[in-house]
Amino acid sequence: MKGRTGWIGVALALAGVAMSLVTLWLVFFRVGTDFRQGIVQRIFYLHVPAAWVAFMAFGIVALASAVYLWLGDERADMAALSAAEGGMVFTAIVLTSGPLWGKIAWGTYWTWEPRLTLTLLLGFIYVGYMMVRRATESPERGKRFAAVVGIIGAINIPLIHMSVYWFRSLHPDPVVLKPDGPTLDADMLQTLLVGLVAFTLLFTGLMILRYRVERARHALDIREAT
Amino acid sequence: MTLHSIRRILSVAGPLLGLGVLVFATPEGVAAQTPDLGQQTLGRAYWHVFIAYTIGWALILGWIVSIARRVGALERRIEREE
């Protein structure tokens, strides 16, 4: 596994780690405490960047899956698999940090309201993507089925974002991605943006490394078969 | 970049991340901030923040470890072939 992309992956991951440490410092030592929610609001700086990365990952899965179905390029399938694996990790972070905040803010860990339910569904779609890959005797068939799951599953992302507008929802409305601009305090917005960049770098770096590993494994499989 | 160097970098980055989380995300660390924050009496909320960040970073560390283990398995396969 030689090449420049390996180093790019490591550099991005290390930059992500460094920025994550900066984010932790901002979250616990610099940014002010929300006067209504108190200290528990600080989960927001973990929860929102993780959700952003989970959505981005599924976007990559859908795009790479479409390329794989269209061109049959194995590299696209490997990219989709690498993104899906990272997406599962960050969706798990969303699904654990959210209820921990909810217990203090709402008085319950879980409620079957639209955004929470759709996010849980996103987690199940990621799991389904992984399971479908191994569910068939022919690996090629499994990859094609998984690609279809990856594309169809992406429909869930805009649904999750819009669910707070379309349905009666307990989940807070967006405070950054809204038509009339962010309504967050400047310090909070800055901390959130640093967190978003940190997780994006970390995910991208680790995804590239995971992709490199998958390519090396694939090359070895071919070498052993011939 | 060789598989070995990737594994070495990941094995250094992993513990560093864990240390960073422990230093920054402990309830004591949160409580030791400004006096205003120290006056907050929502004790359980401190633990919820701590647990949320710990689980989050444990999951990321788990992914890093799983990549490192796969790199290790590949290295062993290559060594066997050679």
GROMACS .gro file of N, CA and C in nm, chain A residues 21-84:
model
  192
   21LEU      N    1  -0.899   1.827   1.941
   21LEU     CA    2  -0.848   1.869   2.072
   21LEU      C    3  -0.876   2.017   2.095
   22VAL      N    4  -0.862   2.097   1.988
   22VAL     CA    5  -0.896   2.240   1.997
   22VAL      C    6  -1.045   2.256   2.029
   23THR      N    7  -1.127   2.173   1.961
   23THR     CA    8  -1.272   2.179   1.985
   23THR      C    9  -1.303   2.147   2.131
   24LEU      N   10  -1.238   2.041   2.184
   24LEU     CA   11  -1.262   2.004   2.324
   24LEU      C   12  -1.223   2.119   2.418
   25TRP      N   13  -1.112   2.185   2.386
   25TRP     CA   14  -1.070   2.299   2.469
   25TRP      C   15  -1.175   2.411   2.461
   26LEU      N   16  -1.221   2.439   2.338
   26LEU     CA   17  -1.324   2.545   2.323
   26LEU      C   18  -1.451   2.508   2.398
   27VAL      N   19  -1.492   2.381   2.386
   27VAL     CA   20  -1.618   2.337   2.447
   27VAL      C   21  -1.612   2.345   2.600
   28PHE      N   22  -1.500   2.301   2.657
   28PHE     CA   23  -1.496   2.289   2.803
   28PHE      C   24  -1.428   2.405   2.874
   29PHE      N   25  -1.359   2.491   2.803
   29PHE     CA   26  -1.288   2.599   2.871
   29PHE      C   27  -1.317   2.738   2.817
   30ARG      N   28  -1.384   2.749   2.704
   30ARG     CA   29  -1.397   2.883   2.647
   30ARG      C   30  -1.542   2.926   2.622
   31VAL      N   31  -1.618   2.843   2.552
   31VAL     CA   32  -1.752   2.886   2.513
   31VAL      C   33  -1.843   2.902   2.636
   32GLY      N   34  -1.935   2.999   2.627
   32GLY     CA   35  -2.025   3.025   2.739
   32GLY      C   36  -2.130   2.916   2.753
   33THR      N   37  -2.192   2.914   2.871
   33THR     CA   38  -2.296   2.814   2.897
   33THR      C   39  -2.432   2.869   2.858
   34ASP      N   40  -2.511   2.788   2.792
   34ASP     CA   41  -2.645   2.828   2.751
   34ASP      C   42  -2.729   2.858   2.877
   35PHE      N   43  -2.792   2.976   2.879
   35PHE     CA   44  -2.860   3.015   3.004
   35PHE      C   45  -2.987   2.935   3.030
   36ARG      N   46  -3.043   2.874   2.926
   36ARG     CA   47  -3.165   2.796   2.949
   36ARG      C   48  -3.134   2.649   2.976
   37GLN      N   49  -3.046   2.591   2.897
   37GLN     CA   50  -3.020   2.446   2.910
   37GLN      C   51  -2.909   2.412   3.008
   38GLY      N   52  -2.822   2.509   3.034
   38GLY     CA   53  -2.709   2.482   3.125
   38GLY      C   54  -2.601   2.401   3.057
   39ILE      N   55  -2.526   2.328   3.140
   39ILE     CA   56  -2.405   2.259   3.095
   39ILE      C   57  -2.434   2.152   2.989
   40VAL      N   58  -2.553   2.093   2.993
   40VAL     CA   59  -2.583   1.981   2.904
   40VAL      C   60  -2.587   2.025   2.757
   41GLN      N   61  -2.601   2.156   2.735
   41GLN     CA   62  -2.603   2.207   2.596
   41GLN      C   63  -2.472   2.178   2.525
   42ARG      N   64  -2.363   2.155   2.606
   42ARG     CA   65  -2.232   2.130   2.544
   42ARG      C   66  -2.229   2.001   2.463
   43ILE      N   67  -2.325   1.914   2.483
   43ILE     CA   68  -2.334   1.792   2.401
   43ILE      C   69  -2.360   1.830   2.254
   44PHE      N   70  -2.422   1.946   2.234
   44PHE     CA   71  -2.452   1.998   2.101
   44PHE      C   72  -2.328   2.000   2.011
   45TYR      N   73  -2.208   2.034   2.068
   45TYR     CA   74  -2.085   2.046   1.988
   45TYR      C   75  -2.028   1.910   1.949
   46LEU      N   76  -2.081   1.804   2.004
   46LEU     CA   77  -2.045   1.668   1.962
   46LEU      C   78  -2.153   1.614   1.868
   47HIS      N   79  -2.278   1.639   1.909
   47HIS     CA   80  -2.394   1.582   1.841
   47HIS      C   81  -2.409   1.636   1.698
   48VAL      N   82  -2.402   1.767   1.683
   48VAL     CA   83  -2.426   1.827   1.550
   48VAL      C   84  -2.314   1.793   1.451
   49PRO      N   85  -2.185   1.808   1.487
   49PRO     CA   86  -2.082   1.768   1.391
   49PRO      C   87  -2.091   1.619   1.354
   50ALA      N   88  -2.126   1.534   1.451
   50ALA     CA   89  -2.139   1.391   1.422
   50ALA      C   90  -2.253   1.368   1.323
   51ALA      N   91  -2.364   1.441   1.342
   51ALA     CA   92  -2.478   1.427   1.251
   51ALA      C   93  -2.440   1.475   1.111
   52TRP      N   94  -2.367   1.586   1.103
   52TRP     CA   95  -2.323   1.639   0.974
   52TRP      C   96  -2.237   1.534   0.901
   53VAL      N   97  -2.143   1.474   0.973
   53VAL     CA   98  -2.054   1.374   0.911
   53VAL      C   99  -2.134   1.250   0.870
   54ALA      N  100  -2.231   1.209   0.953
   54ALA     CA  101  -2.313   1.092   0.918
   54ALA      C  102  -2.389   1.117   0.789
   55PHE      N  103  -2.442   1.239   0.774
   55PHE     CA  104  -2.517   1.272   0.650
   55PHE      C  105  -2.421   1.278   0.531
   56MET      N  106  -2.305   1.341   0.553
   56MET     CA  107  -2.206   1.352   0.445
   56MET      C  108  -2.162   1.213   0.400
   57ALA      N  109  -2.141   1.125   0.498
   57ALA     CA  110  -2.099   0.988   0.467
   57ALA      C  111  -2.203   0.919   0.380
   58PHE      N  112  -2.330   0.936   0.416
   58PHE     CA  113  -2.433   0.869   0.337
   58PHE      C  114  -2.443   0.930   0.198
   59GLY      N  115  -2.415   1.062   0.186
   59GLY     CA  116  -2.410   1.124   0.054
   59GLY      C  117  -2.302   1.058  -0.030
   60ILE      N  118  -2.184   1.035   0.031
   60ILE     CA  119  -2.073   0.970  -0.042
   60ILE      C  120  -2.112   0.827  -0.079
   61VAL      N  121  -2.177   0.757   0.015
   61VAL     CA  122  -2.220   0.619  -0.012
   61VAL      C  123  -2.313   0.617  -0.135
   62ALA      N  124  -2.410   0.710  -0.136
   62ALA     CA  125  -2.508   0.713  -0.246
   62ALA      C  126  -2.439   0.745  -0.379
   63LEU      N  127  -2.351   0.845  -0.376
   63LEU     CA  128  -2.281   0.887  -0.499
   63LEU      C  129  -2.191   0.775  -0.552
   64ALA      N  130  -2.110   0.718  -0.462
   64ALA     CA  131  -2.018   0.611  -0.502
   64ALA      C  132  -2.095   0.487  -0.548
   65SER      N  133  -2.208   0.460  -0.482
   65SER     CA  134  -2.291   0.344  -0.520
   65SER      C  135  -2.347   0.364  -0.660
   66ALA      N  136  -2.390   0.487  -0.690
   66ALA     CA  137  -2.444   0.516  -0.824
   66ALA      C  138  -2.335   0.496  -0.929
   67VAL      N  139  -2.213   0.543  -0.898
   67VAL     CA  140  -2.101   0.525  -0.992
   67VAL      C  141  -2.072   0.376  -1.011
   68TYR      N  142  -2.079   0.300  -0.900
   68TYR     CA  143  -2.051   0.156  -0.909
   68TYR      C  144  -2.155   0.085  -0.997
   69LEU      N  145  -2.283   0.121  -0.976
   69LEU     CA  146  -2.387   0.057  -1.056
   69LEU      C  147  -2.376   0.096  -1.203
   70TRP      N  148  -2.334   0.219  -1.227
   70TRP     CA  149  -2.326   0.271  -1.364
   70TRP      C  150  -2.204   0.215  -1.438
   71LEU      N  151  -2.087   0.227  -1.374
   71LEU     CA  152  -1.962   0.191  -1.443
   71LEU      C  153  -1.906   0.054  -1.402
   72GLY      N  154  -1.956   0.003  -1.290
   72GLY     CA  155  -1.904  -0.125  -1.241
   72GLY      C  156  -1.762  -0.115  -1.188
   73ASP      N  157  -1.721   0.005  -1.151
   73ASP     CA  158  -1.584   0.028  -1.103
   73ASP      C  159  -1.572  -0.016  -0.957
   74GLU      N  160  -1.482  -0.112  -0.932
   74GLU     CA  161  -1.465  -0.165  -0.796
   74GLU      C  162  -1.423  -0.057  -0.697
   75ARG      N  163  -1.347   0.042  -0.745
   75ARG     CA  164  -1.298   0.148  -0.655
   75ARG      C  165  -1.415   0.226  -0.596
   76ALA      N  166  -1.521   0.244  -0.675
   76ALA     CA  167  -1.639   0.317  -0.626
   76ALA      C  168  -1.706   0.239  -0.514
   77ASP      N  169  -1.712   0.107  -0.531
   77ASP     CA  170  -1.771   0.022  -0.425
   77ASP      C  171  -1.687   0.028  -0.298
   78MET      N  172  -1.555   0.029  -0.314
   78MET     CA  173  -1.466   0.037  -0.197
   78MET      C  174  -1.483   0.171  -0.125
   79ALA      N  175  -1.498   0.277  -0.204
   79ALA     CA  176  -1.519   0.411  -0.145
   79ALA      C  177  -1.652   0.412  -0.068
   80ALA      N  178  -1.757   0.352  -0.128
   80ALA     CA  179  -1.888   0.348  -0.063
   80ALA      C  180  -1.880   0.270   0.068
   81LEU      N  181  -1.810   0.156   0.065
   81LEU     CA  182  -1.797   0.073   0.186
   81LEU      C  183  -1.722   0.151   0.296
   82SER      N  184  -1.614   0.219   0.257
   82SER     CA  185  -1.535   0.294   0.356
   82SER      C  186  -1.619   0.406   0.418
   83ALA      N  187  -1.696   0.475   0.333
   83ALA     CA  188  -1.780   0.585   0.384
   83ALA      C  189  -1.891   0.530   0.473
   84ALA      N  190  -1.948   0.416   0.434
   84ALA     CA  191  -2.057   0.357   0.513
   84ALA      C  192  -2.008   0.317   0.652
   0.00000   0.00000   0.00000
